[in-house]
């Protein structure tokens, strides 16, 4: 099947290329977008159409000089320009033009009377190497968490543990405002699952990162960009939503901004309360000789939770001179989750008769506190040279208390209990400097240095009770110290030569780390160290065959380092018969990515890709005796991933626009886990977003996604899943307010189901969450627009993502 799909893509590209040569020769058209003070506007959206036609030919974002360039044949065109805080503008251009076209945008407050044309951002926009998701453009994002927005973004998949995949590939570097989260696994899922999506402006899906980014993330980078007010005087925005699934959900956010003269200050606050549940059914079978079933374990369980999240971000930008900007940002967050669960584990013998039953009552109290400081500076040396620096200090404190009570009935009965106090602390310091040199009109050289240091302190203090008194469980207790230093340097050259654009980059990273497991009376201590160097090349080539057809090739080498916590060999209790354990011998995995793509009028994009992964990360399932299965993570061998992606952005009618994306992947995994494992899967992930403009004040949305059978781990196969959502939005209060009514997972189909292979056993599971939700939201904005300012978001780009 994949050969057929690849041949179809190649044939389609050849047809487009043949048609391209029949077009009129293209000439470059350069537009400069500026404000009323003649300052360039960066990140303004420019869309080009044939005059009198609705079909989009090309779209792009302006660079730091407010410029954007298109290759177009002679003709009459309509340019549509939009920028945050400025009035939308549309004008006709007769191409070719002798001089550069300079377009001035008025602030929205000054042009409300004159402007009759309005425009809203599309749900998805594309730039070189990345896809940009505009969160507020989707009506059904009201009242959701960031994790819920991610799972319905194009090409993104979220598994049952909160693990995120991009374009069918796991191991994604997750960043917030250009800084990594320094979390992974459960802690990252808890944070994103508690973060209100109303605080987010855009989500960047970067599949081909350049050398200036940290080399982590074999699938690429997901950069979550929060909202930043850019208004003159005192301005703000308030958003609140109330949702009802099985339980209630409430999300609120407030953004305030004050700017006068050379000083800009801002404060963003978010609060959310969500009550949720997780219902899991698992059926585990144990096998003897000739794969005969010797026993089975039937495990229904239910976990309820209450989640609180408070996030505060304050800062200031000082425009000291026309060439120099300095800034300070302080960020803090508190995520609290309290849970209570019950489960019944029923043992069945070979004849499927009940042998015994164990009822487990569990409780958890999780709290994550985070504080961060960022100091940045930018200075323009001259018209061709810029320098900048970022200093970041971050600190995480995690408290996690667990309690378990196991009551057995049957021939042998007992009442046992255990409890654990599992605190963790994480301290991170990062410093980086960047340099940019413009080489003529169409070339740019970038270089930079970065150093980071990480310190973690993790304690696991377990106790058990056999019905008499509490005693220390030293075999499970643990104290783990970890320190890591990463030093890096990069350089890249980007240039445009006529119809050809290219970029070459090289990044060097040196990693040193030391882990120390302190022993106790029941187990000896241990230490491990590692010091290694790596080079990470990256490149892309783009050929603009004509105004409607472009071909691109991108490649790069990436690394994924194990999360700090996953190197810690302590035991984490999931239930009486399932444990989780770290692996001090966990090594980095390395990936080479290759992608060939074709785009037609920003309407249709096709891409063929290949990824080869060495030392592939996978969950490993071990049998520790006494019917206990322990899962850990480690390196199992190799994975080969061949992908075919198709993206369609279409406006069938003036009132209807849609974005559709399908990703087909063929994955082949091989490795050793007690025995030689070989597994493969053909999987398809499809997402569809429809936006309807019913009137000047009424919008609607119908969206959904579907995933066929999938596999990310060597021993686990996932069943199909998906969901459908819908919503409607009404503009009120003279355009300053918006009411939204949405329904998510309307048919309650977003289950997570699969089959896991263990040594001598397998387990079927199905998991349900409180995903079927009706939500009502209200937003209100106040203040007057201003010239957009550029604010640094820090330089720590890899370390946070690994702090699970």
mmCIF file of N, CA and C in Angstrom, residues 384-426:
data_model
loop_
_atom_site.group_PDB
_atom_site.id
_atom_site.type_symbol
_atom_site.label_atom_id
_atom_site.label_comp_id
_atom_site.label_asym_id
_atom_site.label_seq_id
_atom_site.Cartn_x
_atom_site.Cartn_y
_atom_site.Cartn_z
ATOM 1 N N UNK A 384 23.031 45.858 9.919
ATOM 2 C CA UNK A 384 23.254 44.482 9.488
ATOM 3 C C UNK A 384 23.481 43.507 10.643
ATOM 4 N N UNK A 385 23.733 43.996 11.858
ATOM 5 C CA UNK A 385 24.115 43.103 12.943
ATOM 6 C C UNK A 385 23.242 43.303 14.182
ATOM 7 N N UNK A 386 22.844 42.186 14.767
ATOM 8 C CA UNK A 386 22.067 42.182 16.004
ATOM 9 C C UNK A 386 22.673 41.178 16.974
ATOM 10 N N UNK A 387 22.639 41.486 18.262
ATOM 11 C CA UNK A 387 23.046 40.547 19.294
ATOM 12 C C UNK A 387 21.961 40.475 20.356
ATOM 13 N N UNK A 388 21.940 39.373 21.099
ATOM 14 C CA UNK A 388 20.954 39.219 22.153
ATOM 15 C C UNK A 388 21.417 38.195 23.170
ATOM 16 N N UNK A 389 20.846 38.278 24.378
ATOM 17 C CA UNK A 389 21.169 37.300 25.412
ATOM 18 C C UNK A 389 19.918 36.966 26.217
ATOM 19 N N UNK A 390 19.921 35.783 26.829
ATOM 20 C CA UNK A 390 18.860 35.348 27.733
ATOM 21 C C UNK A 390 19.487 34.649 28.925
ATOM 22 N N UNK A 391 19.036 35.008 30.135
ATOM 23 C CA UNK A 391 19.419 34.327 31.369
ATOM 24 C C UNK A 391 18.146 33.790 32.014
ATOM 25 N N UNK A 392 18.149 32.500 32.340
ATOM 26 C CA UNK A 392 16.969 31.860 32.916
ATOM 27 C C UNK A 392 17.338 31.093 34.177
ATOM 28 N N UNK A 393 16.528 31.270 35.209
ATOM 29 C CA UNK A 393 16.637 30.435 36.405
ATOM 30 C C UNK A 393 15.249 29.883 36.713
ATOM 31 N N UNK A 394 15.175 28.574 36.861
ATOM 32 C CA UNK A 394 13.891 27.920 37.115
ATOM 33 C C UNK A 394 14.026 26.965 38.293
ATOM 34 N N UNK A 395 12.943 26.843 39.032
ATOM 35 C CA UNK A 395 12.933 25.919 40.160
ATOM 36 C C UNK A 395 11.571 25.244 40.239
ATOM 37 N N UNK A 396 11.601 23.916 40.349
ATOM 38 C CA UNK A 396 10.381 23.129 40.513
ATOM 39 C C UNK A 396 10.427 22.425 41.863
ATOM 40 N N UNK A 397 9.292 22.388 42.518
ATOM 41 C CA UNK A 397 9.130 21.572 43.713
ATOM 42 C C UNK A 397 7.905 20.689 43.540
ATOM 43 N N UNK A 398 8.069 19.393 43.710
ATOM 44 C CA UNK A 398 6.973 18.442 43.510
ATOM 45 C C UNK A 398 6.775 17.634 44.784
ATOM 46 N N UNK A 399 5.561 17.623 45.297
ATOM 47 C CA UNK A 399 5.184 16.771 46.422
ATOM 48 C C UNK A 399 4.153 15.773 45.926
ATOM 49 N N UNK A 400 4.377 14.508 46.231
ATOM 50 C CA UNK A 400 3.471 13.462 45.770
ATOM 51 C C UNK A 400 3.301 12.430 46.887
ATOM 52 N N UNK A 401 2.152 12.425 47.519
ATOM 53 C CA UNK A 401 1.854 11.468 48.589
ATOM 54 C C UNK A 401 0.878 10.420 48.073
ATOM 55 N N UNK A 402 1.150 9.147 48.404
ATOM 56 C CA UNK A 402 0.306 8.038 47.963
ATOM 57 C C UNK A 402 -0.093 7.170 49.146
ATOM 58 N N UNK A 403 -1.287 6.621 49.077
ATOM 59 C CA UNK A 403 -1.730 5.624 50.059
ATOM 60 C C UNK A 403 -2.449 4.492 49.326
ATOM 61 N N UNK A 404 -2.212 3.263 49.774
ATOM 62 C CA UNK A 404 -2.872 2.080 49.218
ATOM 63 C C UNK A 404 -3.325 1.182 50.369
ATOM 64 N N UNK A 405 -4.535 0.671 50.268
ATOM 65 C CA UNK A 405 -5.037 -0.328 51.213
ATOM 66 C C UNK A 405 -5.564 -1.508 50.406
ATOM 67 N N UNK A 406 -5.006 -2.704 50.669
ATOM 68 C CA UNK A 406 -5.379 -3.913 49.938
ATOM 69 C C UNK A 406 -6.093 -4.878 50.873
ATOM 70 N N UNK A 407 -7.316 -5.262 50.495
ATOM 71 C CA UNK A 407 -8.121 -6.182 51.298
ATOM 72 C C UNK A 407 -8.402 -7.419 50.458
ATOM 73 N N UNK A 408 -7.908 -8.570 50.894
ATOM 74 C CA UNK A 408 -8.091 -9.816 50.159
ATOM 75 C C UNK A 408 -9.183 -10.653 50.797
ATOM 76 N N UNK A 409 -10.032 -11.229 49.940
ATOM 77 C CA UNK A 409 -11.051 -12.184 50.372
ATOM 78 C C UNK A 409 -10.790 -13.518 49.692
ATOM 79 N N UNK A 410 -11.236 -14.598 50.309
ATOM 80 C CA UNK A 410 -11.011 -15.936 49.769
ATOM 81 C C UNK A 410 -10.480 -16.852 50.844
ATOM 82 N N UNK A 411 -9.826 -17.951 50.426
ATOM 83 C CA UNK A 411 -9.315 -18.933 51.381
ATOM 84 C C UNK A 411 -8.287 -18.319 52.312
ATOM 85 N N UNK A 412 -7.437 -17.432 51.766
ATOM 86 C CA UNK A 412 -6.442 -16.721 52.568
ATOM 87 C C UNK A 412 -6.775 -15.228 52.504
ATOM 88 N N UNK A 413 -7.185 -14.670 53.598
ATOM 89 C CA UNK A 413 -7.579 -13.256 53.602
ATOM 90 C C UNK A 413 -6.559 -12.435 54.381
ATOM 91 N N UNK A 414 -6.465 -11.135 54.051
ATOM 92 C CA UNK A 414 -5.587 -10.236 54.787
ATOM 93 C C UNK A 414 -6.007 -8.804 54.515
ATOM 94 N N UNK A 415 -5.423 -7.916 55.284
ATOM 95 C CA UNK A 415 -5.617 -6.474 55.114
ATOM 96 C C UNK A 415 -4.245 -5.820 55.213
ATOM 97 N N UNK A 416 -3.749 -5.320 54.082
ATOM 98 C CA UNK A 416 -2.432 -4.707 54.031
ATOM 99 C C UNK A 416 -2.558 -3.261 53.559
ATOM 100 N N UNK A 417 -1.558 -2.448 53.936
ATOM 101 C CA UNK A 417 -1.559 -1.050 53.510
ATOM 102 C C UNK A 417 -0.127 -0.597 53.255
ATOM 103 N N UNK A 418 0.010 0.373 52.375
ATOM 104 C CA UNK A 418 1.309 1.000 52.116
ATOM 105 C C UNK A 418 1.084 2.476 51.840
ATOM 106 N N UNK A 419 2.127 3.258 52.091
ATOM 107 C CA UNK A 419 2.037 4.687 51.812
ATOM 108 C C UNK A 419 3.417 5.189 51.407
ATOM 109 N N UNK A 420 3.421 6.218 50.594
ATOM 110 C CA UNK A 420 4.680 6.750 50.097
ATOM 111 C C UNK A 420 4.689 8.264 50.091
ATOM 112 N N UNK A 421 5.813 8.821 50.489
ATOM 113 C CA UNK A 421 6.048 10.260 50.416
ATOM 114 C C UNK A 421 7.162 10.446 49.388
ATOM 115 N N UNK A 422 6.831 11.090 48.213
ATOM 116 C CA UNK A 422 7.758 11.122 47.076
ATOM 117 C C UNK A 422 7.989 12.569 46.638
ATOM 118 N N UNK A 423 8.772 13.323 47.405
ATOM 119 C CA UNK A 423 9.068 14.709 46.987
ATOM 120 C C UNK A 423 10.216 14.757 45.988
ATOM 121 N N UNK A 424 10.213 15.798 45.146
ATOM 122 C CA UNK A 424 11.283 16.028 44.177
ATOM 123 C C UNK A 424 11.539 17.524 44.072
ATOM 124 N N UNK A 425 12.782 17.884 43.819
ATOM 125 C CA UNK A 425 13.116 19.284 43.546
ATOM 126 C C UNK A 425 14.020 19.336 42.324
ATOM 127 N N UNK A 426 13.901 20.415 41.577
ATOM 128 C CA UNK A 426 14.639 20.574 40.330
ATOM 129 C C UNK A 426 15.064 22.034 40.199
#
